[in-house]
Coordinates of C-alpha atoms and ligand atoms in Angstrom, one line a residue:
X62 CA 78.5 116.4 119.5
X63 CA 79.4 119.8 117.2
X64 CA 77.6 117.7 113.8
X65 CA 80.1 120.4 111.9
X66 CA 83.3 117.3 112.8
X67 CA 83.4 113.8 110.8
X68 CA 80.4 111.6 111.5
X69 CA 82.3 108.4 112.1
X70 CA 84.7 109.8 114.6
X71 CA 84.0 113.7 115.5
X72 CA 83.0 112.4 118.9
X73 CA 85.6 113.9 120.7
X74 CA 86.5 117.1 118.4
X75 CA 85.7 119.9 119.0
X76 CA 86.0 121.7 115.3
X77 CA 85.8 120.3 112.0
X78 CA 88.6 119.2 110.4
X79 CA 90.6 121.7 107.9
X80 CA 89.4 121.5 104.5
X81 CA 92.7 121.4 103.4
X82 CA 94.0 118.7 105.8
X83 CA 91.0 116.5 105.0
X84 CA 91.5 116.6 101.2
X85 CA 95.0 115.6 102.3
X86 CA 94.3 112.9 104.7
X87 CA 91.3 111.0 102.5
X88 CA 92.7 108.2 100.4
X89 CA 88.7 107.5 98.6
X90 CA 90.1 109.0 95.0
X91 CA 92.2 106.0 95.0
X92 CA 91.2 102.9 97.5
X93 CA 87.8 103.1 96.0
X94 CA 89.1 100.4 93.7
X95 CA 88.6 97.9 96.2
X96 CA 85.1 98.7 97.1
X97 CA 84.6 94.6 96.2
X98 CA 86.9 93.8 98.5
X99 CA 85.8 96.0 101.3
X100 CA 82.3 94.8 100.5
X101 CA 83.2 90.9 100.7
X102 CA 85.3 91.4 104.2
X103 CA 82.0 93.0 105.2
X104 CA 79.7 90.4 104.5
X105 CA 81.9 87.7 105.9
X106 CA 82.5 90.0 109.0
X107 CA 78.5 90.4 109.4
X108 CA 77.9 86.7 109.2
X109 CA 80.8 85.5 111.7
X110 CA 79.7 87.9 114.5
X111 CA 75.9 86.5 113.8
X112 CA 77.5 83.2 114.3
X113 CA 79.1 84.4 117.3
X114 CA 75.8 85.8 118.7
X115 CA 77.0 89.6 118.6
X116 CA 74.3 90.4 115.4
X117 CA 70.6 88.9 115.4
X118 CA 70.1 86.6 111.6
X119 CA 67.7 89.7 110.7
X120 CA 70.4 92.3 111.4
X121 CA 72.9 90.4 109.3
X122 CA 70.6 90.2 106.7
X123 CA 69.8 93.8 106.5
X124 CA 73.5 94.2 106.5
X125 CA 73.8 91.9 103.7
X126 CA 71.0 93.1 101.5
X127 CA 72.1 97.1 102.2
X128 CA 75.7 96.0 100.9
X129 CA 74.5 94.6 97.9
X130 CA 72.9 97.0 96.8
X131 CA 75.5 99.2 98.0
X132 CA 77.4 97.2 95.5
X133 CA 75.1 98.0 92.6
X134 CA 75.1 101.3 93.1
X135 CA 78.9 101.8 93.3
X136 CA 78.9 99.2 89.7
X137 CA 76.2 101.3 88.1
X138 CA 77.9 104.7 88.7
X139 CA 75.3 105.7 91.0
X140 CA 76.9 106.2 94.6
X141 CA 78.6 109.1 95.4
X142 CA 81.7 109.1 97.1
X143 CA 82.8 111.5 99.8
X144 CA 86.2 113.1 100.3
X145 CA 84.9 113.6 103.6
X146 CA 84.6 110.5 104.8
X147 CA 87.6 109.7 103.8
X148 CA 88.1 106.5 102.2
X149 CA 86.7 104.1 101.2
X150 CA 86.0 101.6 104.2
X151 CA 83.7 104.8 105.8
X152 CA 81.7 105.5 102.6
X153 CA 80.2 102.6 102.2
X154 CA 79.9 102.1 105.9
X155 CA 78.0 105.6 106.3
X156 CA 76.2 104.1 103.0
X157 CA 74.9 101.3 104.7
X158 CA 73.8 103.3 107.3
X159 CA 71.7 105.8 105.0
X160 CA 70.1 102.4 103.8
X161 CA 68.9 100.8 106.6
X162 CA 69.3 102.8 109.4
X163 CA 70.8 102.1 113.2
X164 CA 72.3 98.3 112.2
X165 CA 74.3 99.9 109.9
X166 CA 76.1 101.1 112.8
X167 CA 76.4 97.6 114.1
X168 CA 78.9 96.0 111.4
X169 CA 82.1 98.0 112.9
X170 CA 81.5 95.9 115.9
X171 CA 84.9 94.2 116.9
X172 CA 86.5 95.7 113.7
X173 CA 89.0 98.3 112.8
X174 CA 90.3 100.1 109.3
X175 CA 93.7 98.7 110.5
X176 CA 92.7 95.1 109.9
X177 CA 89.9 96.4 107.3
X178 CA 92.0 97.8 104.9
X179 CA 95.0 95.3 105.7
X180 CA 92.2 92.3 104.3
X181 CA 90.9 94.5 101.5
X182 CA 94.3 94.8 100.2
X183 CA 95.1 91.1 100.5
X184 CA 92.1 90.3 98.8
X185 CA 92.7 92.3 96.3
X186 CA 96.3 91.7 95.6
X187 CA 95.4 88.1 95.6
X188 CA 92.3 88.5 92.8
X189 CA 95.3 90.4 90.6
X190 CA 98.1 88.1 90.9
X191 CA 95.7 85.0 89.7
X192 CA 95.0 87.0 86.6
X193 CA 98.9 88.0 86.5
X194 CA 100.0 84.4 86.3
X195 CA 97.0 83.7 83.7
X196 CA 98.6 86.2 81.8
X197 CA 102.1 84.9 82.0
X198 CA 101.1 81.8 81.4
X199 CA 99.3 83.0 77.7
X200 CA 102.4 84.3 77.1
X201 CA 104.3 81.1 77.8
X202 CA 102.4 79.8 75.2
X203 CA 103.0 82.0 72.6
X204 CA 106.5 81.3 73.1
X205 CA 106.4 77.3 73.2
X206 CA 104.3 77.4 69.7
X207 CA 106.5 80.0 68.0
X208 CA 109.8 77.9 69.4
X209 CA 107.9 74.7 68.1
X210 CA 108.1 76.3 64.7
X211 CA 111.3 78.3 64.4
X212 CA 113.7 74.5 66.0
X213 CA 115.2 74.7 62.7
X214 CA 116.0 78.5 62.5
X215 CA 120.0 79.0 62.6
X216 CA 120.4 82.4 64.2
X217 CA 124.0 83.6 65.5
X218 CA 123.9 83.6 69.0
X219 CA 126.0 86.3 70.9
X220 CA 127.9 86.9 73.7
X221 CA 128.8 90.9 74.2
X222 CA 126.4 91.3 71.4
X223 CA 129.2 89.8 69.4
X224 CA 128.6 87.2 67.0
X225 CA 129.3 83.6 69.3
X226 CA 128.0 80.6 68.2
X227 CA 125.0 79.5 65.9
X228 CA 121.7 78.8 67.9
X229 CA 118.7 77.9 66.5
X230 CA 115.7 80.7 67.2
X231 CA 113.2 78.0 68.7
X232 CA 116.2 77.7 71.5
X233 CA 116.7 81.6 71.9
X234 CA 112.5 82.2 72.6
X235 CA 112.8 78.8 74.9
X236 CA 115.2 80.9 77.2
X237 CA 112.6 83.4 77.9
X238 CA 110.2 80.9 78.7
X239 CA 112.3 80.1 81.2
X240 CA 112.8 83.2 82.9
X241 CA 108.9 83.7 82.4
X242 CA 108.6 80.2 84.9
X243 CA 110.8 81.6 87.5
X244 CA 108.8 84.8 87.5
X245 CA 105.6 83.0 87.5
X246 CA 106.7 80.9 90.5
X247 CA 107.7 83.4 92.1
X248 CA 104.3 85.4 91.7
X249 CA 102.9 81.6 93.0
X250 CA 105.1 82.0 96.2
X251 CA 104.1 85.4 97.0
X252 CA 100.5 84.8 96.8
X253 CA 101.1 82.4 100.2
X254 CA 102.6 85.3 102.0
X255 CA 99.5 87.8 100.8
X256 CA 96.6 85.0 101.1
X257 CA 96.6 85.3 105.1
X258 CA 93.7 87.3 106.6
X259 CA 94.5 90.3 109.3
X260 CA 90.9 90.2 109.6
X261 CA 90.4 90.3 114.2
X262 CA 93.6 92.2 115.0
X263 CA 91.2 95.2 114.8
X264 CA 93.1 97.9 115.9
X265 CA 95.9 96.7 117.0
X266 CA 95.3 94.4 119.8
X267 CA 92.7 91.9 118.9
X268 CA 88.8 92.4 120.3
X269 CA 87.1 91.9 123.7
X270 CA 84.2 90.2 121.0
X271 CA 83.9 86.4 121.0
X272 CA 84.8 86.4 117.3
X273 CA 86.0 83.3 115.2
X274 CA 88.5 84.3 113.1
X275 CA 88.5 80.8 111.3
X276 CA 84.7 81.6 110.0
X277 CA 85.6 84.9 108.3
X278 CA 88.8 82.9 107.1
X279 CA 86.9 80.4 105.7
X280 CA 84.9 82.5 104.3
X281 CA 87.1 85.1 102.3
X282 CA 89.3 81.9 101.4
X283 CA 92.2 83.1 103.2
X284 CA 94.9 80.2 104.3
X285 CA 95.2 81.1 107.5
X286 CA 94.5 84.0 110.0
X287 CA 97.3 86.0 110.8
X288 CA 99.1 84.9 114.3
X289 CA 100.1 88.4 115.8
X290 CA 97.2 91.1 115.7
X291 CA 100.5 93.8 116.0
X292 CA 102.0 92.5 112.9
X293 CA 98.9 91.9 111.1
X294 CA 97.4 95.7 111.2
X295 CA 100.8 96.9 110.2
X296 CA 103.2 94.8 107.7
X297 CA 103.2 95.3 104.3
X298 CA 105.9 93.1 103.4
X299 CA 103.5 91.0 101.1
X300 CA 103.2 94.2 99.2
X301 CA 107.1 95.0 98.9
X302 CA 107.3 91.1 98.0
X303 CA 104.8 91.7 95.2
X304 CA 106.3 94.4 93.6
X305 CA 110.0 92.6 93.9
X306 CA 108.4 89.6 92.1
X307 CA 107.1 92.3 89.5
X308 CA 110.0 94.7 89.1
X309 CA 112.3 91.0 88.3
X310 CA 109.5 90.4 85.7
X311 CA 109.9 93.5 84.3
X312 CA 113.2 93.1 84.3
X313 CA 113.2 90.1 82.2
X314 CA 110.9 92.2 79.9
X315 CA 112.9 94.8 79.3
X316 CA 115.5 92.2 78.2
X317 CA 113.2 90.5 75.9
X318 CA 112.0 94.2 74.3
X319 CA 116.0 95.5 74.1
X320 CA 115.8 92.1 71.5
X321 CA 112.7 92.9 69.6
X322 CA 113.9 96.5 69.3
X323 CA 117.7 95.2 67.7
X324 CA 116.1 92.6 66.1
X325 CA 113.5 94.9 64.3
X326 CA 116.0 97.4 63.4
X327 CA 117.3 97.4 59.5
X328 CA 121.0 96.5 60.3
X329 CA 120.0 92.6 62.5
X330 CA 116.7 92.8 60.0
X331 CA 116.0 89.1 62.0
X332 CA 112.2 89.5 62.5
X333 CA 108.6 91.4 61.1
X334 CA 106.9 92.8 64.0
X335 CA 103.4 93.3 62.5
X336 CA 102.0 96.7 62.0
X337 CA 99.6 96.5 64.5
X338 CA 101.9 96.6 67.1
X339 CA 104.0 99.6 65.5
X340 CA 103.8 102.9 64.6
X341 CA 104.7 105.5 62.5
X342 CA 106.6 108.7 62.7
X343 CA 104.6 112.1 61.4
X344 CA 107.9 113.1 60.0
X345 CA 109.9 110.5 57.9
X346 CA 107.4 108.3 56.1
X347 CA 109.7 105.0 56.2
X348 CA 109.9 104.8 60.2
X349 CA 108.0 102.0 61.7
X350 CA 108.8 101.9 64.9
X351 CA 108.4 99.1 67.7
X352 CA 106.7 101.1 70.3
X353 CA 105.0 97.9 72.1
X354 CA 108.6 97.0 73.2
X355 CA 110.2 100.1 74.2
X356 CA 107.1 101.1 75.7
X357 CA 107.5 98.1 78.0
X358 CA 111.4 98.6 78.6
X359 CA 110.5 101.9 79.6
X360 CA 108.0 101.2 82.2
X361 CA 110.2 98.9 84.2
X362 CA 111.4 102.5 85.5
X363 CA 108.1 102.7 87.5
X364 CA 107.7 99.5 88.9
X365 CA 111.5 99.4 89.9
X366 CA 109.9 103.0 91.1
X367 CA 107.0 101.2 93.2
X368 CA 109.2 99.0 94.6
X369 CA 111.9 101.5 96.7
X370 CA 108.9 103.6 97.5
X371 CA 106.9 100.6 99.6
X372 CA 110.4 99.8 101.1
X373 CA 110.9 103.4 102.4
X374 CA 107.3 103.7 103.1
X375 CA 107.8 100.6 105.7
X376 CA 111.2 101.7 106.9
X377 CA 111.8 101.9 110.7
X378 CA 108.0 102.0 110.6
X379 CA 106.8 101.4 114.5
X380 CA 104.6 98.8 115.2
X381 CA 101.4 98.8 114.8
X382 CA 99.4 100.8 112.3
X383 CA 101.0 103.7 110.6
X384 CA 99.1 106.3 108.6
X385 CA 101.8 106.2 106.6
X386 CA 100.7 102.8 105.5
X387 CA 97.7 104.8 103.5
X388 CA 101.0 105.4 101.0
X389 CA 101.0 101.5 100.0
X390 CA 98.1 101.8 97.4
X391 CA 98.8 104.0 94.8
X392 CA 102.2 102.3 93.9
X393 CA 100.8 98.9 94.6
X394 CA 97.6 99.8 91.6
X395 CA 99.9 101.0 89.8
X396 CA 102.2 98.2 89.9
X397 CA 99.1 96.0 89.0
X398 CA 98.0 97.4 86.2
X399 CA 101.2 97.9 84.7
X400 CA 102.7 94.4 85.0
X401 CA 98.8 93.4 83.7
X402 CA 99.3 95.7 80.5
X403 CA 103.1 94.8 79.8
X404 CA 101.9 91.3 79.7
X405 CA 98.8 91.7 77.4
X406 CA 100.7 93.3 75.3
X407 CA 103.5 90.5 75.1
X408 CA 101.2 87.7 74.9
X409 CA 98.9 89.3 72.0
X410 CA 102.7 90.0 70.1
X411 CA 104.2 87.1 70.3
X412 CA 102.7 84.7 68.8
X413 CA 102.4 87.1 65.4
X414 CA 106.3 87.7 65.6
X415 CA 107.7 86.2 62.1
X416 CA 111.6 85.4 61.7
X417 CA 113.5 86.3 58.8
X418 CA 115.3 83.4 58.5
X419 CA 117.3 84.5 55.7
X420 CA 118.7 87.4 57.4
X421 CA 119.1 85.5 60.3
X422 CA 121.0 82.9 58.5
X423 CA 123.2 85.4 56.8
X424 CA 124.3 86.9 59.8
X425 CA 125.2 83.7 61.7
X426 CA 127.8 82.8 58.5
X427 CA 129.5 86.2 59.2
X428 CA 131.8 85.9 62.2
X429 CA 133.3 82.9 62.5
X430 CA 130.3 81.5 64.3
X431 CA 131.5 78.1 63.7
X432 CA 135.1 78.6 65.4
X433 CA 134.6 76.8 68.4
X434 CA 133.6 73.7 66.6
X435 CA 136.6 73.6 64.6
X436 CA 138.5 73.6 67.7
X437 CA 136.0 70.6 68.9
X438 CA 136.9 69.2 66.2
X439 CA 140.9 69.3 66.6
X440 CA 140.4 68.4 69.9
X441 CA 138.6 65.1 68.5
X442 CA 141.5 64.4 66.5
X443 CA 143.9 64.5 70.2
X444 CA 145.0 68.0 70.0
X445 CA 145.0 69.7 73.6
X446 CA 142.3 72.2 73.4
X447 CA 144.5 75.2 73.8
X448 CA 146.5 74.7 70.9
X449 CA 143.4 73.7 68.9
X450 CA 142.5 77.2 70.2
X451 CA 145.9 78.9 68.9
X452 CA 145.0 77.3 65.6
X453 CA 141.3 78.5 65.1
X454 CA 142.4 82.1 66.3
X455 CA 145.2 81.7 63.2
X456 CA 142.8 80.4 60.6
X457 CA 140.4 83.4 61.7
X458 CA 142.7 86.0 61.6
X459 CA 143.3 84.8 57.8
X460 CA 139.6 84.7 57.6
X461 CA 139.4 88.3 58.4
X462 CA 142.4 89.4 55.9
X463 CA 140.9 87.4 53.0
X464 CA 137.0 88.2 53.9
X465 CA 136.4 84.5 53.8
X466 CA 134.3 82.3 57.0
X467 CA 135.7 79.3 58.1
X468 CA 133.2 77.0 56.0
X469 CA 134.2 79.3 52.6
X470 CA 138.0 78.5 53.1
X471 CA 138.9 75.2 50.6
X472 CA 140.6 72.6 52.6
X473 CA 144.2 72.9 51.3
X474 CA 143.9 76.9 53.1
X475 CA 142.5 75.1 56.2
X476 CA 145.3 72.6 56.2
X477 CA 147.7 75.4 56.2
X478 CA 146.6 75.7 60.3
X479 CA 147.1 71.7 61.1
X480 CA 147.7 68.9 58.5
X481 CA 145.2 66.7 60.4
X482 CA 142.3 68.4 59.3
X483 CA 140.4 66.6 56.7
X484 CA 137.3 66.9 54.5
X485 CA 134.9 65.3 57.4
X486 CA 135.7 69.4 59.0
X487 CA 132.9 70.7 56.8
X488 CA 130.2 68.8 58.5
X489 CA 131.6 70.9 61.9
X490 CA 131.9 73.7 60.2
X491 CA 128.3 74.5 58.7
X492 CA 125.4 76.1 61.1
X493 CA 123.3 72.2 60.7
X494 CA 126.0 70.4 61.7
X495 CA 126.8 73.5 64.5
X496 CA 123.8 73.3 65.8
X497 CA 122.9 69.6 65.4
X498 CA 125.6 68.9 67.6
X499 CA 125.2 70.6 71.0
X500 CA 122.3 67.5 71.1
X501 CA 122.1 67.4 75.3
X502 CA 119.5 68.6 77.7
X503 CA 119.5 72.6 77.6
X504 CA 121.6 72.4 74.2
X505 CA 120.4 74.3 71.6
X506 CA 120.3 71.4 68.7
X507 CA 116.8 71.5 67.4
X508 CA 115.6 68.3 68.5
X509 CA 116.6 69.6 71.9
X510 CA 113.8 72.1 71.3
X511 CA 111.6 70.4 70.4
X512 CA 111.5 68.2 73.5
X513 CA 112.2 71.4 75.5
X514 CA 109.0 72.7 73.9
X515 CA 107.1 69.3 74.9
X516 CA 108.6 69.7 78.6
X517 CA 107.3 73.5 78.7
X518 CA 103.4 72.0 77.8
X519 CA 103.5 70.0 80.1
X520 CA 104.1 72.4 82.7
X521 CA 102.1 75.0 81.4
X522 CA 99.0 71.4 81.5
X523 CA 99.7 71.2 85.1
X524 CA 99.4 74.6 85.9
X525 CA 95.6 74.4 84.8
X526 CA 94.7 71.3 87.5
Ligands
LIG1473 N1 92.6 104.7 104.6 C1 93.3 104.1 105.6 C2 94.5 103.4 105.0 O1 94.5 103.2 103.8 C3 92.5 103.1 106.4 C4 93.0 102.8 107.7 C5 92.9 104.0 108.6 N2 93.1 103.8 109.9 C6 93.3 104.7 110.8 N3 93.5 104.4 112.0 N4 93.3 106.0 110.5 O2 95.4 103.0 105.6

């Protein structure tokens, strides 16, 4: 064998591989981020095939002992990758070999890359979307305690960003906690689909070895091997799943930052995001800008990105392994550490956000927030709702030519609209009695909050058993 052609695979070449094409074809620059990974499927490879009487107990612990410090030397910047060998799975490989010699050699034995890098990626994934969902769940908790403390807060609540009704704030964060438990039990779901172990599919077919897949499982903590060695070298539907789960969390974000930014701006005025999280401009000296929010609505472009490129990547894809499949990484990492940074940065906000409940008050009396109620209130008195709606629309439109709301208006003007309504319609008509009202499960009265806010703990408890 020419020793000019790779080490790990030149046996049959005949000339080395084009510099080019081999800067090309390595993945190391980026899928040395799972060298733990790689490292752990290695160890638990090593001691099933010692189990299965394919490695001696002092080969496997050579193997073990080369790894770790393998490990070490990758942690303490001391190992030196190589774009020619590739990736990531043959660097440490031909590592181990440098370290102890010919039983280096010996761990490939009844392996692949296919079902290598198809378990370091599960692995990996896995490790990331427990810290995900720790993260979503910090944020969760900012909301409950900063809905705990703004139940009270009358805010108008809108529907086509026009004034609607009065809600109270406490209600308005409590919606995003919910769309934050969808997301997170939707990151809980995928993490079944990713924690199964391609680990023995080997290339493609499985391996003439008398492995025992359920050792390695076992010991990687996977749920289950995967059934079909074809589909396990080649899928990557746990990744496409991942970044759907992301790119709807994102989503959410974005509509949660659109918020912050209208919220912040001086015509809603309706919260202080604190300076930390803002910043200035180097031009006009009075901008404080939210940056942590648009930041975060703009980066749901990427991840929406990630997520079309892992679907074309796996399009019409034959079975089994692909090269193309060396394409899932870089928009899976990238995925990762957004979602991770978008959510630190949320849950380290939150929490400090402070309402301006004056402002927020103000606005909700402009509008005619409290029409609907005065129709409720009609309708009480046996009116069918639609005319109680003809009325409402009348005593608004006088509203609007005489610049008064509905609760400014003296009852003799109100009368003027139906003769039934008496002084008992300005309990309906301020924001308390607004608010106080819609008192149901999923209502937005603040003692609705509150026990909203207990439910939410008590999820957020039994997420930490
Ligand atoms: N670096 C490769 C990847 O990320 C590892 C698997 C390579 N397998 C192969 N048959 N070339 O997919």
């Amino acid at each position: 064998m020419s020793n000019k052609t790779n080490q790990q695979w030149g046996g049959r070449f005949n000339e080395p591989t084009d510099a080019f094409v081999a800067r090309f074809t390595a993945s190391v620059e980026f899928d040395q981020r799972m060298y733990r990974q790689d490292i752990q499927g290695s160890v638990a490879h090593a001691t099933m095939l010692t189990e299965a009487g394919v490695l001696t107990v002092a080969e496997r612990d050579m193997i073990i002992q080369g790894l770790s410090e393998i490990s070490t030397d990758i942690e303490e910047g001391r190992f030196e990758w190589s774009i020619e060998l590739e990736d990531v799975h043959m660097n440490i490989e031909a590592a181990l070999t440098a370290k102890i010699g010919i039983t280096g050699k010996k761990l490939h034995t009844g392996r692949s890359r296919n079902d290598q890098v198809a378990t370091d990626i599960r692995l990996y994934l896995r490790d990331e979307i427990d810290l995900i969902l720790l993260e979503i769940t910090r944020l969760q908790e900012g909301l409950l305690g900063l809905a705990h403390q703004e139940a009270d807060t009358i805010m108008p609540g809108f529907t086509h960003l026009q004034t609607a009704q009065p809600v109270t704030f406490g209600h308005h964060l409590m919606a995003w906690f919910e769309m934050l438990s969808r997301d997170y039990d939707r990151f809980v779901d995928t993490r079944k689909r990713v924690n199964i172990m391609p680990l023995g599919a080997a290339a493609l077919a499985g391996t003439t070895y008398p492995i025992q897949r359920d050792i390695t499982c076992k010991l990687l903590g996977f749920d289950a091997p995967a059934e079909n060695s074809l589909d396990a070298v080649s899928d990557r539907d746990f990744g496409i799943e991942f970044c759907a789960a992301s790119s709807l969390l994102l989503m959410h974000m974005t509509r949660m930052s659109e918020e912050l930014v209208l919220w912040t701006s001086a015509q809603f005025n309706f919260i202080n995001l604190p300076d930390r999280f803002c910043t200035g401009s180097s031009i006009m000296p009075q901008k404080k800008n939210p940056d942590v929010p648009e930041l975060v609505r703009g980066k749901s472009g990427r991840v929406y990105g990630h997520l079309f490129s892992l679907l074309t990547l796996m399009k019409s894809q034959p079975l089994a392994y692909n090269k193309d499949n060396q394409e899932d990484k870089e928009p899976l990492f990238d995925t990762i550490d957004t979602v991770k940074g978008c959510l630190r940065a949320y849950a380290d906000m939150v929490p400090a956000l402070e309402s301006r409940k004056d402002y927020m008050r103000e606005a909700a009396l402009r509008g005619f927030s409290t029409a609907t109620d005065l129709a409720d209130y009609l309708v009480r008195q046996g009116m069918p709702f639609r005319d109680a709606h003809e009325v409402v629309g009348k005593s608004v439109a006088y509203g609007i030519e005489t610049g008064k709301d509905l609760g400014e208006m003296t009852l003799a003007e109100l009368k003027q609209f139906s003769g039934t309504i008496a002084e008992d319609v300005f309990d309906v008509l301020t924001l308390e009695g607004s608010v106080a009202a819609r008192n149901h499960i999923g209502g937005t009265a603040p003692d609705q909050v509150r026990a909203a806010v207990t439910r939410g703990q008590e999820k957020l408890g039994a997420r930490a058993q």
